[in-house]
Amino acid sequence: MRLRAVAVTRLIIVSNRVQATSADATANQGGLAVALSSALRQTNGIWFGWSGKETETFSGSIDLQKRDGVTTATIDLEPQDVEEYYNGYANRTLWPLFHYRVDMAEFERGFAGGYERVNARFADTILPLIEPADLVWVNDYHLIPLGRELRRRGCDNRIGFFLHIPWPPMRLLLTLPSHRELVESLFAYDVVGFQTDDWMQSFFDYVRGELALEVGDDGEISFAGRTIRAVVCPIGIDVSDFVPQAEGEVAARTCKAMMVSANDRAMIIGVDRLDYSKGLQERFLGYDRFLASRPDLHEQVFLLQIAPPSRADVQSYQEIRAGLDALSGRINGEYASAEWVPIRYVNKGYPRDRLAGMYRAAKVGLVTPLRDGMNLVAKEFVAAQDPGDPGVLILSKFAGAAAQLKEAILVNPYSAEDIADALAQALEMPIEQRLARWRALMDNVEREDVLWWLQTFVKAMSRD
Ligand code: GDG
């Protein structure tokens, strides 16, 4: 991967899971893993996180590995940690709440205790790895209190935090029993990054409304003797890696196979982890509405929805899966003919290069999360298109990506009629308009790519 000059200071990246890429990887790795790996290779840094494995008794022993130039450091967690910290507080409390689903959030003191315990365990194990000039970069909602835990242990390095998911509106956040403690812990960082101005403004609302603090012009906020700076820094994809993949041999083969199997029908594609925040049921209902309103287009289109299961240990995820099975079955049962199945619903993942070929074969990318920090699929869809004959992106107004990808057809994902109208508009869009919209979208995807994100955040972190 091409790499523009990334800061030479050593970077310690911390995230819940670590996914270093290896040269022979064909695995389902996201753009973030690839980009962070490359940055670490250049800066001789360390990527720290949970191994994904369980151990009977937590020992704090670190598995250090150097693979393809990237040093990863992982620890195993106890089953109770995994249940309370990961399945509990991260996935059943913060994830739904931060995605505005207070109805699905579970508030259990045991979860909160496990969250604090694991963050303290992370701090204990990372601390000896940190050298005086290192920049420490903590990623995502699993680890909000980690900065505070590191400070308590005497770490005075520059520490930044980046939130990959939305920040909820103040009144929703107030439903979290320990909201104040959680927010106050953010003041241990030097820089706190958000995907969009909307999420940052929600954070400011809380800071002003609940903590009665002032927000400076530069996003600076002082509290308890420390000053943090809030910044907007939208994540992008690794365009220099993804575009060649989309133009490569595997993608071309996949694209061709998809075209053959499409049999002259226009393909609409969705690619999402199976998660209620992605609005899959609402998307299927929008497509259902489209089919009901446009009988003339029956047999001329189909929806390919790729939805690899995620967080299968959490009950709400099992329920959404069952709901989608039923809904896709109902829609197919209603409209299918001997030659045509309106929804191809696929519960498994594909390697990235094959995914790129599928995006390229599609006439429409249907990306309609109910709420999303950013949404990288929207950017990947744009990057994978044939510049001479690009497909059309339909994007939820409530995805962080909508703040940048304004030339997409923006929809309200809760409205089946909005989705149905957008599908008709996209499928009938003249080539000149498709080209103009795609060029503008691609300019943004190229300009604000993942390396731009990384450099912008590291620069903000490095500032004295
Ligand atoms: C969180 C935030 C934010 C999906 N299926 C397959 C596959 N994927 C890849 C996609 C994309 C990634 O997974 C999903 O990224 P998203 O951004 O869409 O969503 P989250 O997983 O929810 O990510 C989100 C992101 O963090 C980064 O900050 O944008 O808002 O929720 O790269 O391509 N990859 C492969 N096969 C699949 O079947 N290889």
Short mmCIF file of C-alpha atoms and ligand atoms in Angstrom, two decimals:
data_model
loop_
_atom_site.label_atom_id
_atom_site.label_comp_id
_atom_site.label_asym_id
_atom_site.label_seq_id
_atom_site.Cartn_x
_atom_site.Cartn_y
_atom_site.Cartn_z
CA MET A 1 0.00 0.00 0.00
CA ARG A 2 1.17 3.52 -0.81
CA LEU A 3 1.92 5.47 2.32
CA ARG A 4 2.37 9.19 2.54
CA ALA A 5 4.62 10.37 5.35
CA VAL A 6 2.97 9.27 8.56
CA ALA A 7 4.35 10.68 11.81
CA VAL A 8 7.60 9.05 12.79
CA THR A 9 6.75 8.93 16.46
CA ARG A 10 5.98 5.44 17.61
CA LEU A 11 2.29 4.75 17.64
CA ILE A 12 0.58 2.47 20.12
CA ILE A 13 -2.84 1.61 18.79
CA VAL A 14 -5.33 0.04 21.15
CA SER A 15 -8.62 -1.46 20.05
CA ASN A 16 -10.85 -4.22 21.30
CA ARG A 17 -9.70 -6.67 18.63
CA VAL A 18 -6.51 -6.75 16.62
CA GLN A 19 -6.49 -7.88 13.01
CA ALA A 20 -3.01 -7.64 11.58
CA THR A 21 -2.97 -8.48 7.92
CA SER A 22 -0.56 -10.99 6.55
CA ALA A 23 0.81 -11.19 3.05
CA ASP A 24 -1.27 -14.24 2.16
CA ALA A 25 -4.46 -12.93 3.73
CA THR A 26 -7.56 -13.48 1.69
CA ALA A 27 -9.60 -13.23 4.83
CA ASN A 28 -12.50 -10.91 5.45
CA GLN A 29 -10.45 -7.99 6.65
CA GLY A 30 -11.83 -4.49 6.63
CA GLY A 31 -9.98 -1.48 5.23
CA LEU A 32 -9.22 -0.27 8.72
CA ALA A 33 -7.17 -3.34 9.59
CA VAL A 34 -5.16 -3.02 6.38
CA ALA A 35 -4.46 0.68 6.86
CA LEU A 36 -3.57 0.50 10.53
CA SER A 37 -1.24 -2.40 9.80
CA SER A 38 0.59 -0.34 7.17
CA ALA A 39 0.90 2.68 9.42
CA LEU A 40 2.29 0.56 12.19
CA ARG A 41 4.78 -1.02 9.84
CA GLN A 42 6.11 2.46 9.03
CA THR A 43 6.22 3.72 12.58
CA ASN A 44 7.45 0.56 14.26
CA GLY A 45 4.44 0.67 16.51
CA ILE A 46 2.39 -1.83 18.43
CA TRP A 47 -1.22 -2.81 18.06
CA PHE A 48 -2.74 -3.97 21.31
CA GLY A 49 -6.05 -5.69 21.97
CA TRP A 50 -7.98 -8.76 23.05
CA SER A 51 -7.01 -11.96 21.25
CA GLY A 52 -10.64 -13.07 20.98
CA LYS A 53 -9.70 -16.07 23.14
CA GLU A 54 -10.71 -16.99 26.65
CA THR A 55 -8.58 -18.17 29.54
CA GLU A 56 -9.73 -19.66 32.86
CA THR A 57 -7.80 -17.12 34.96
CA PHE A 58 -6.55 -13.78 33.68
CA SER A 59 -2.76 -13.73 33.81
CA GLY A 60 -1.95 -10.51 31.94
CA SER A 61 0.53 -12.41 29.83
CA ILE A 62 0.96 -10.79 26.45
CA ASP A 63 1.23 -12.66 23.20
CA LEU A 64 3.67 -10.51 21.18
CA GLN A 65 3.86 -11.33 17.49
CA LYS A 66 5.54 -9.72 14.57
CA ARG A 67 3.76 -10.58 11.38
CA ASP A 68 4.47 -8.88 8.08
CA GLY A 69 6.26 -6.05 9.86
CA VAL A 70 3.47 -5.30 12.33
CA THR A 71 3.87 -5.98 16.02
CA THR A 72 0.69 -7.09 17.69
CA ALA A 73 0.24 -7.60 21.39
CA THR A 74 -2.81 -9.51 22.54
CA ILE A 75 -4.21 -10.78 25.79
CA ASP A 76 -6.77 -13.44 26.60
CA LEU A 77 -9.76 -12.59 28.79
CA GLU A 78 -11.73 -14.62 31.32
CA PRO A 79 -15.16 -15.93 30.28
CA GLN A 80 -16.78 -13.55 32.77
CA ASP A 81 -14.88 -10.63 31.20
CA VAL A 82 -16.12 -11.58 27.76
CA GLU A 83 -19.68 -11.92 28.99
CA GLU A 84 -19.79 -8.67 30.95
CA TYR A 85 -17.41 -6.41 29.04
CA TYR A 86 -17.84 -7.53 25.43
CA ASN A 87 -21.22 -9.26 25.09
CA GLY A 88 -22.59 -7.15 27.95
CA TYR A 89 -21.56 -3.52 28.29
CA ALA A 90 -20.09 -3.04 24.82
CA ASN A 91 -22.65 -4.92 22.74
CA ARG A 92 -25.82 -4.84 24.85
CA THR A 93 -25.50 -1.45 26.54
CA LEU A 94 -23.32 1.03 24.64
CA TRP A 95 -23.83 -0.22 21.07
CA PRO A 96 -27.65 0.03 21.10
CA LEU A 97 -27.68 3.22 23.17
CA PHE A 98 -25.15 4.99 20.96
CA HIS A 99 -27.19 3.91 17.91
CA TYR A 100 -30.28 5.59 19.43
CA ARG A 101 -31.84 2.23 20.40
CA VAL A 102 -32.49 2.89 24.02
CA ASP A 103 -35.34 0.36 23.74
CA MET A 104 -32.77 -2.39 23.15
CA ALA A 105 -30.13 -1.24 25.63
CA GLU A 106 -29.69 -3.37 28.75
CA PHE A 107 -28.48 -1.66 31.88
CA GLU A 108 -26.87 -4.13 34.29
CA ARG A 109 -24.44 -3.18 37.03
CA GLY A 110 -22.55 -6.40 36.36
CA PHE A 111 -21.90 -5.31 32.77
CA ALA A 112 -20.62 -1.92 33.92
CA GLY A 113 -18.36 -3.62 36.48
CA GLY A 114 -16.92 -5.95 33.86
CA TYR A 115 -16.31 -3.00 31.53
CA GLU A 116 -14.34 -1.15 34.20
CA ARG A 117 -12.43 -4.31 35.13
CA VAL A 118 -11.36 -5.09 31.58
CA ASN A 119 -10.33 -1.49 30.92
CA ALA A 120 -8.19 -1.64 34.05
CA ARG A 121 -6.70 -4.94 32.83
CA PHE A 122 -5.90 -3.39 29.47
CA ALA A 123 -4.19 -0.48 31.25
CA ASP A 124 -2.14 -2.77 33.50
CA THR A 125 -0.86 -4.78 30.57
CA ILE A 126 -0.22 -1.92 28.15
CA LEU A 127 1.56 0.39 30.58
CA PRO A 128 4.92 -1.47 30.56
CA LEU A 129 4.93 -1.39 26.73
CA ILE A 130 4.65 2.41 26.52
CA GLU A 131 7.83 4.45 26.10
CA PRO A 132 8.04 8.17 26.93
CA ALA A 133 7.69 9.59 23.38
CA ASP A 134 4.98 7.18 22.20
CA LEU A 135 1.61 8.39 20.99
CA VAL A 136 -1.17 6.24 22.36
CA TRP A 137 -4.29 5.97 20.23
CA VAL A 138 -7.34 4.31 21.79
CA ASN A 139 -10.08 3.22 19.39
CA ASP A 140 -13.78 2.93 20.01
CA TYR A 141 -16.51 2.54 22.55
CA HIS A 142 -15.18 -0.62 24.18
CA LEU A 143 -12.35 1.37 25.70
CA ILE A 144 -13.65 4.81 26.68
CA PRO A 145 -12.24 4.68 30.27
CA LEU A 146 -8.83 3.35 29.18
CA GLY A 147 -7.23 6.80 29.04
CA ARG A 148 -8.31 7.49 32.61
CA GLU A 149 -6.95 4.11 33.74
CA LEU A 150 -3.62 4.84 32.09
CA ARG A 151 -3.43 8.29 33.71
CA ARG A 152 -4.19 6.75 37.10
CA ARG A 153 -1.18 4.54 36.57
CA GLY A 154 1.07 7.51 35.85
CA CYS A 155 1.07 7.56 32.03
CA ASP A 156 1.64 11.13 30.83
CA ASN A 157 2.02 10.44 27.12
CA ARG A 158 -0.19 12.11 24.54
CA ILE A 159 -3.30 9.93 24.37
CA GLY A 160 -6.05 10.21 21.80
CA PHE A 161 -9.44 8.55 21.57
CA PHE A 162 -11.45 7.98 18.40
CA LEU A 163 -15.12 7.01 18.45
CA HIS A 164 -16.10 4.95 15.40
CA ILE A 165 -19.82 4.95 16.19
CA PRO A 166 -22.27 7.85 16.69
CA TRP A 167 -22.37 9.89 19.88
CA PRO A 168 -25.99 9.81 21.12
CA PRO A 169 -28.16 12.86 21.81
CA MET A 170 -27.88 14.09 25.39
CA ARG A 171 -31.35 12.99 26.47
CA LEU A 172 -30.69 9.45 25.33
CA LEU A 173 -27.32 9.31 27.02
CA LEU A 174 -28.94 10.34 30.29
CA THR A 175 -30.63 6.91 30.39
CA LEU A 176 -27.25 5.30 31.02
CA PRO A 177 -26.93 4.96 34.81
CA SER A 178 -23.22 5.85 34.82
CA HIS A 179 -23.35 8.43 32.02
CA ARG A 180 -21.49 11.08 33.96
CA GLU A 181 -18.62 8.84 34.93
CA LEU A 182 -18.29 7.62 31.36
CA VAL A 183 -18.18 11.12 29.90
CA GLU A 184 -15.85 12.46 32.58
CA SER A 185 -13.41 9.67 31.82
CA LEU A 186 -12.98 11.13 28.31
CA PHE A 187 -11.25 14.11 29.87
CA ALA A 188 -8.20 11.95 30.50
CA TYR A 189 -7.40 12.17 26.76
CA ASP A 190 -5.69 14.97 24.88
CA VAL A 191 -7.81 14.59 21.75
CA VAL A 192 -11.24 13.05 21.27
CA GLY A 193 -12.22 12.34 17.65
CA PHE A 194 -15.66 11.92 16.08
CA GLN A 195 -16.72 10.81 12.61
CA THR A 196 -19.00 13.80 11.97
CA ASP A 197 -19.84 17.23 13.25
CA ASP A 198 -23.30 15.92 14.22
CA TRP A 199 -21.86 13.42 16.67
CA MET A 200 -19.44 16.00 18.03
CA GLN A 201 -22.25 18.52 18.54
CA SER A 202 -24.19 15.90 20.54
CA PHE A 203 -21.13 15.51 22.74
CA PHE A 204 -20.97 19.30 23.16
CA ASP A 205 -24.67 19.37 24.10
CA TYR A 206 -23.94 16.98 26.93
CA VAL A 207 -20.82 18.81 28.02
CA ARG A 208 -22.68 22.12 28.13
CA GLY A 209 -25.99 20.79 29.44
CA GLU A 210 -24.85 18.26 32.03
CA LEU A 211 -21.35 19.32 32.97
CA ALA A 212 -21.98 23.08 32.56
CA LEU A 213 -18.68 23.50 30.72
CA GLU A 214 -17.76 25.88 27.93
CA VAL A 215 -16.61 24.70 24.53
CA GLY A 216 -13.86 26.80 22.95
CA ASP A 217 -13.81 27.78 19.28
CA ASP A 218 -11.19 25.15 18.63
CA GLY A 219 -13.24 22.40 20.31
CA GLU A 220 -11.24 22.81 23.50
CA ILE A 221 -12.93 21.93 26.78
CA SER A 222 -11.36 22.14 30.24
CA PHE A 223 -12.44 19.99 33.13
CA ALA A 224 -10.82 18.94 36.40
CA GLY A 225 -7.48 20.50 35.53
CA ARG A 226 -7.20 19.00 32.05
CA THR A 227 -8.03 20.35 28.59
CA ILE A 228 -9.16 18.12 25.79
CA ARG A 229 -9.74 18.99 22.16
CA ALA A 230 -12.64 17.51 20.24
CA VAL A 231 -12.10 17.06 16.51
CA VAL A 232 -14.07 15.78 13.54
CA CYS A 233 -12.08 13.28 11.55
CA PRO A 234 -14.17 11.07 9.23
CA ILE A 235 -12.65 7.69 8.48
CA GLY A 236 -12.13 6.70 4.84
CA ILE A 237 -11.17 3.57 2.96
CA ASP A 238 -7.80 2.57 1.59
CA VAL A 239 -8.47 3.69 -1.97
CA SER A 240 -4.97 2.86 -3.20
CA ASP A 241 -5.49 -0.73 -2.13
CA PHE A 242 -9.18 -1.14 -2.93
CA VAL A 243 -9.35 0.34 -6.45
CA PRO A 244 -6.64 -2.00 -7.80
CA GLN A 245 -8.50 -4.87 -6.16
CA ALA A 246 -11.71 -3.81 -7.89
CA GLU A 247 -9.83 -3.72 -11.19
CA GLY A 248 -7.94 -6.93 -10.53
CA GLU A 249 -8.36 -10.40 -11.91
CA VAL A 250 -10.38 -11.95 -9.08
CA ALA A 251 -12.81 -9.01 -9.04
CA ALA A 252 -13.15 -9.16 -12.83
CA ARG A 253 -13.93 -12.85 -12.69
CA THR A 254 -16.45 -12.34 -9.90
CA CYS A 255 -18.02 -9.40 -11.71
CA LYS A 256 -18.40 -11.43 -14.87
CA ALA A 257 -19.88 -14.39 -13.02
CA MET A 258 -22.37 -12.05 -11.35
CA MET A 259 -23.34 -10.55 -14.72
CA VAL A 260 -23.94 -13.98 -16.17
CA SER A 261 -26.01 -15.00 -13.19
CA ALA A 262 -27.91 -11.68 -13.32
CA ASN A 263 -29.05 -12.59 -16.81
CA ASP A 264 -29.52 -8.97 -17.94
CA ARG A 265 -31.31 -8.00 -14.75
CA ALA A 266 -30.12 -4.96 -12.85
CA MET A 267 -28.48 -5.92 -9.57
CA ILE A 268 -29.04 -3.90 -6.41
CA ILE A 269 -26.46 -4.74 -3.74
CA GLY A 270 -26.38 -4.46 0.03
CA VAL A 271 -23.41 -5.57 2.16
CA ASP A 272 -23.71 -5.34 5.93
CA ARG A 273 -22.82 -7.15 9.09
CA LEU A 274 -26.07 -8.65 10.33
CA ASP A 275 -26.86 -5.88 12.81
CA TYR A 276 -30.07 -4.04 13.69
CA SER A 277 -28.33 -0.69 13.20
CA LYS A 278 -27.94 -1.47 9.49
CA GLY A 279 -31.70 -1.25 8.82
CA LEU A 280 -31.96 -4.52 6.94
CA GLN A 281 -35.61 -5.18 7.75
CA GLU A 282 -36.53 -1.63 6.75
CA ARG A 283 -34.48 -2.07 3.56
CA PHE A 284 -36.33 -5.26 2.65
CA LEU A 285 -39.64 -3.52 3.33
CA GLY A 286 -38.56 -0.63 1.09
CA TYR A 287 -37.69 -3.07 -1.67
CA ASP A 288 -41.03 -4.80 -1.08
CA ARG A 289 -42.76 -1.44 -1.57
CA PHE A 290 -40.77 -0.85 -4.73
CA LEU A 291 -41.86 -4.23 -6.12
CA ALA A 292 -45.47 -3.52 -5.22
CA SER A 293 -45.40 -0.10 -6.90
CA ARG A 294 -43.47 -1.08 -10.02
CA PRO A 295 -44.83 -4.33 -11.46
CA ASP A 296 -43.33 -3.23 -14.81
CA LEU A 297 -39.86 -3.77 -13.33
CA HIS A 298 -40.51 -7.25 -11.96
CA GLU A 299 -38.10 -9.82 -13.38
CA GLN A 300 -35.81 -6.95 -14.39
CA VAL A 301 -34.07 -6.37 -11.07
CA PHE A 302 -32.96 -8.30 -8.02
CA LEU A 303 -31.48 -7.45 -4.64
CA LEU A 304 -28.32 -9.23 -3.53
CA GLN A 305 -27.99 -8.80 0.21
CA ILE A 306 -24.76 -10.08 1.72
CA ALA A 307 -25.10 -10.22 5.48
CA PRO A 308 -22.45 -12.19 7.36
CA PRO A 309 -23.68 -12.95 10.90
CA SER A 310 -22.07 -11.03 13.75
CA ARG A 311 -22.29 -11.15 17.56
CA ALA A 312 -24.23 -14.39 17.36
CA ASP A 313 -23.93 -14.81 21.16
CA VAL A 314 -26.23 -11.86 21.74
CA GLN A 315 -29.93 -12.69 21.65
CA SER A 316 -31.10 -9.60 19.79
CA TYR A 317 -28.81 -10.62 16.94
CA GLN A 318 -30.40 -14.07 16.81
CA GLU A 319 -33.80 -12.38 16.68
CA ILE A 320 -32.89 -10.06 13.83
CA ARG A 321 -31.62 -13.02 11.87
CA ALA A 322 -34.87 -14.90 12.35
CA GLY A 323 -36.83 -11.79 11.38
CA LEU A 324 -34.88 -11.35 8.14
CA ASP A 325 -35.21 -15.03 7.24
CA ALA A 326 -38.97 -14.68 7.54
CA LEU A 327 -39.16 -11.36 5.68
CA SER A 328 -37.01 -12.40 2.74
CA GLY A 329 -38.99 -15.64 2.52
CA ARG A 330 -42.26 -13.74 2.53
CA ILE A 331 -41.16 -11.30 -0.19
CA ASN A 332 -39.70 -14.03 -2.37
CA GLY A 333 -42.81 -16.14 -1.83
CA GLU A 334 -45.02 -13.27 -2.93
CA TYR A 335 -43.16 -12.17 -6.05
CA ALA A 336 -40.84 -14.95 -7.27
CA SER A 337 -41.45 -16.83 -10.49
CA ALA A 338 -39.87 -20.01 -11.82
CA GLU A 339 -37.14 -17.87 -13.45
CA TRP A 340 -36.73 -15.07 -10.95
CA VAL A 341 -35.97 -14.66 -7.25
CA PRO A 342 -36.31 -11.01 -6.15
CA ILE A 343 -34.01 -11.23 -3.09
CA ARG A 344 -30.83 -13.24 -2.87
CA TYR A 345 -30.15 -13.16 0.82
CA VAL A 346 -26.72 -14.56 1.67
CA ASN A 347 -25.63 -15.13 5.28
CA LYS A 348 -21.92 -15.42 4.70
CA GLY A 349 -18.92 -13.23 4.05
CA TYR A 350 -16.69 -13.05 0.97
CA PRO A 351 -13.03 -12.13 0.55
CA ARG A 352 -12.49 -8.44 -0.19
CA ASP A 353 -11.48 -8.85 -3.81
CA ARG A 354 -14.62 -10.84 -4.59
CA LEU A 355 -16.71 -8.30 -2.77
CA ALA A 356 -15.15 -5.58 -4.95
CA GLY A 357 -16.23 -7.49 -8.07
CA MET A 358 -19.78 -7.76 -6.76
CA TYR A 359 -19.96 -4.03 -6.04
CA ARG A 360 -18.78 -3.38 -9.58
CA ALA A 361 -21.40 -5.66 -11.10
CA ALA A 362 -24.19 -3.80 -9.29
CA LYS A 363 -26.25 -0.99 -10.81
CA VAL A 364 -27.31 0.27 -7.40
CA GLY A 365 -25.66 0.23 -3.97
CA LEU A 366 -28.36 0.22 -1.29
CA VAL A 367 -26.82 1.41 1.98
CA THR A 368 -29.57 2.28 4.42
CA PRO A 369 -28.45 2.03 8.05
CA LEU A 370 -30.84 3.48 10.63
CA ARG A 371 -27.80 5.01 12.31
CA ASP A 372 -24.11 4.52 11.53
CA GLY A 373 -20.92 6.22 12.73
CA MET A 374 -19.59 6.38 9.17
CA ASN A 375 -20.30 3.34 6.93
CA LEU A 376 -17.40 2.17 4.85
CA VAL A 377 -19.50 0.02 2.54
CA ALA A 378 -20.86 3.20 0.91
CA LYS A 379 -17.31 4.34 0.15
CA GLU A 380 -16.22 0.91 -1.06
CA PHE A 381 -19.21 0.77 -3.43
CA VAL A 382 -18.18 4.11 -4.96
CA ALA A 383 -14.51 3.13 -5.24
CA ALA A 384 -15.33 -0.17 -6.96
CA GLN A 385 -17.39 1.31 -9.81
CA ASP A 386 -16.44 1.29 -13.47
CA PRO A 387 -15.64 4.99 -14.18
CA GLY A 388 -17.23 4.71 -17.64
CA ASP A 389 -20.49 3.14 -16.42
CA PRO A 390 -20.85 3.69 -12.69
CA GLY A 391 -23.67 2.43 -10.50
CA VAL A 392 -25.77 4.70 -8.28
CA LEU A 393 -25.40 4.95 -4.51
CA ILE A 394 -28.52 5.17 -2.35
CA LEU A 395 -27.43 6.22 1.12
CA SER A 396 -29.17 6.74 4.45
CA LYS A 397 -29.27 10.32 5.71
CA PHE A 398 -28.42 8.89 9.11
CA ALA A 399 -25.08 7.37 8.17
CA GLY A 400 -22.04 9.51 9.03
CA ALA A 401 -20.97 9.05 5.39
CA ALA A 402 -23.91 11.20 4.25
CA ALA A 403 -22.08 14.29 5.51
CA GLN A 404 -19.45 13.69 2.82
CA LEU A 405 -21.26 11.71 0.12
CA LYS A 406 -23.84 14.36 -0.69
CA GLU A 407 -24.20 13.36 -4.35
CA ALA A 408 -25.67 10.00 -3.41
CA ILE A 409 -29.45 9.67 -3.43
CA LEU A 410 -30.03 10.37 0.24
CA VAL A 411 -32.99 8.62 1.86
CA ASN A 412 -34.79 8.30 5.15
CA PRO A 413 -34.17 4.59 5.87
CA TYR A 414 -37.31 4.33 8.01
CA SER A 415 -39.51 5.25 5.06
CA ALA A 416 -40.36 2.37 2.74
CA GLU A 417 -41.72 4.91 0.26
CA ASP A 418 -38.47 6.88 0.28
CA ILE A 419 -36.49 3.72 -0.43
CA ALA A 420 -38.92 2.62 -3.14
CA ASP A 421 -38.77 6.04 -4.86
CA ALA A 422 -34.97 6.12 -4.63
CA LEU A 423 -34.71 2.68 -6.21
CA ALA A 424 -36.85 3.75 -9.14
CA GLN A 425 -34.83 6.96 -9.53
CA ALA A 426 -31.51 5.09 -9.39
CA LEU A 427 -32.53 2.41 -11.86
CA GLU A 428 -33.79 4.98 -14.35
CA MET A 429 -31.03 7.55 -13.91
CA PRO A 430 -29.53 8.74 -17.24
CA ILE A 431 -25.84 8.02 -17.80
CA GLU A 432 -24.79 11.72 -17.72
CA GLN A 433 -26.24 12.11 -14.24
CA ARG A 434 -24.73 8.85 -13.05
CA LEU A 435 -21.31 9.95 -14.27
CA ALA A 436 -21.54 13.41 -12.70
CA ARG A 437 -22.70 12.10 -9.34
CA TRP A 438 -20.13 9.32 -9.27
CA ARG A 439 -17.23 11.67 -10.12
CA ALA A 440 -18.15 13.97 -7.24
CA LEU A 441 -18.50 11.03 -4.85
CA MET A 442 -15.24 9.49 -5.96
CA ASP A 443 -13.39 12.79 -5.51
CA ASN A 444 -14.39 12.76 -1.89
CA VAL A 445 -13.61 9.07 -1.35
CA GLU A 446 -10.15 9.59 -2.87
CA ARG A 447 -9.36 12.82 -1.06
CA GLU A 448 -10.46 11.80 2.42
CA ASP A 449 -9.17 8.26 2.39
CA VAL A 450 -7.99 6.20 5.32
CA LEU A 451 -4.47 7.59 5.26
CA TRP A 452 -5.83 11.13 5.33
CA TRP A 453 -7.89 10.08 8.36
CA LEU A 454 -4.90 8.53 10.06
CA GLN A 455 -2.64 11.50 9.40
CA THR A 456 -5.25 14.04 10.41
CA PHE A 457 -5.87 12.31 13.71
CA VAL A 458 -2.21 11.67 14.47
CA LYS A 459 -1.47 15.32 13.70
CA ALA A 460 -4.19 16.46 16.10
CA MET A 461 -2.78 14.10 18.73
CA SER A 462 0.77 15.32 18.25
CA ARG A 463 -0.10 18.99 18.72
CA ASP A 464 1.24 20.50 21.92
C1 GDG B 1 -17.88 0.42 12.51
C2 GDG B 1 -18.97 1.50 12.53
C3 GDG B 1 -17.67 2.75 10.80
C4 GDG B 1 -18.81 -6.66 5.36
N1 GDG B 1 -19.16 -7.86 4.85
C5 GDG B 1 -18.05 -8.40 4.33
C6 GDG B 1 -17.00 -7.50 4.55
N2 GDG B 1 -17.49 -6.46 5.18
C7 GDG B 1 -16.68 -5.28 5.50
C8 GDG B 1 -17.08 -4.12 4.62
C9 GDG B 1 -16.54 -2.94 5.41
C10 GDG B 1 -16.68 -3.45 6.84
O1 GDG B 1 -16.86 -4.86 6.81
C11 GDG B 1 -17.92 -2.86 7.52
O2 GDG B 1 -17.65 -1.53 7.82
P1 GDG B 1 -18.83 -0.49 8.12
O3 GDG B 1 -18.22 0.83 8.21
O4 GDG B 1 -19.85 -0.58 7.03
O5 GDG B 1 -19.55 -0.96 9.46
P2 GDG B 1 -19.14 -1.52 10.94
O6 GDG B 1 -18.63 -2.91 10.87
O7 GDG B 1 -20.39 -1.38 11.75
O8 GDG B 1 -17.99 -0.55 11.47
C12 GDG B 1 -19.04 2.19 11.17
C13 GDG B 1 -16.59 1.71 10.96
O9 GDG B 1 -16.61 1.10 12.25
C14 GDG B 1 -15.19 2.33 10.78
O10 GDG B 1 -15.02 3.43 11.61
O11 GDG B 1 -17.71 3.17 9.44
O12 GDG B 1 -20.00 3.24 11.20
O13 GDG B 1 -20.24 0.94 12.87
O14 GDG B 1 -15.19 -2.73 5.13
O15 GDG B 1 -16.53 -4.29 3.36
N3 GDG B 1 -15.73 -7.73 4.14
C15 GDG B 1 -15.49 -8.89 3.48
N4 GDG B 1 -16.47 -9.81 3.25
C16 GDG B 1 -17.76 -9.59 3.65
O16 GDG B 1 -18.63 -10.41 3.40
N5 GDG B 1 -14.25 -9.14 3.07
#
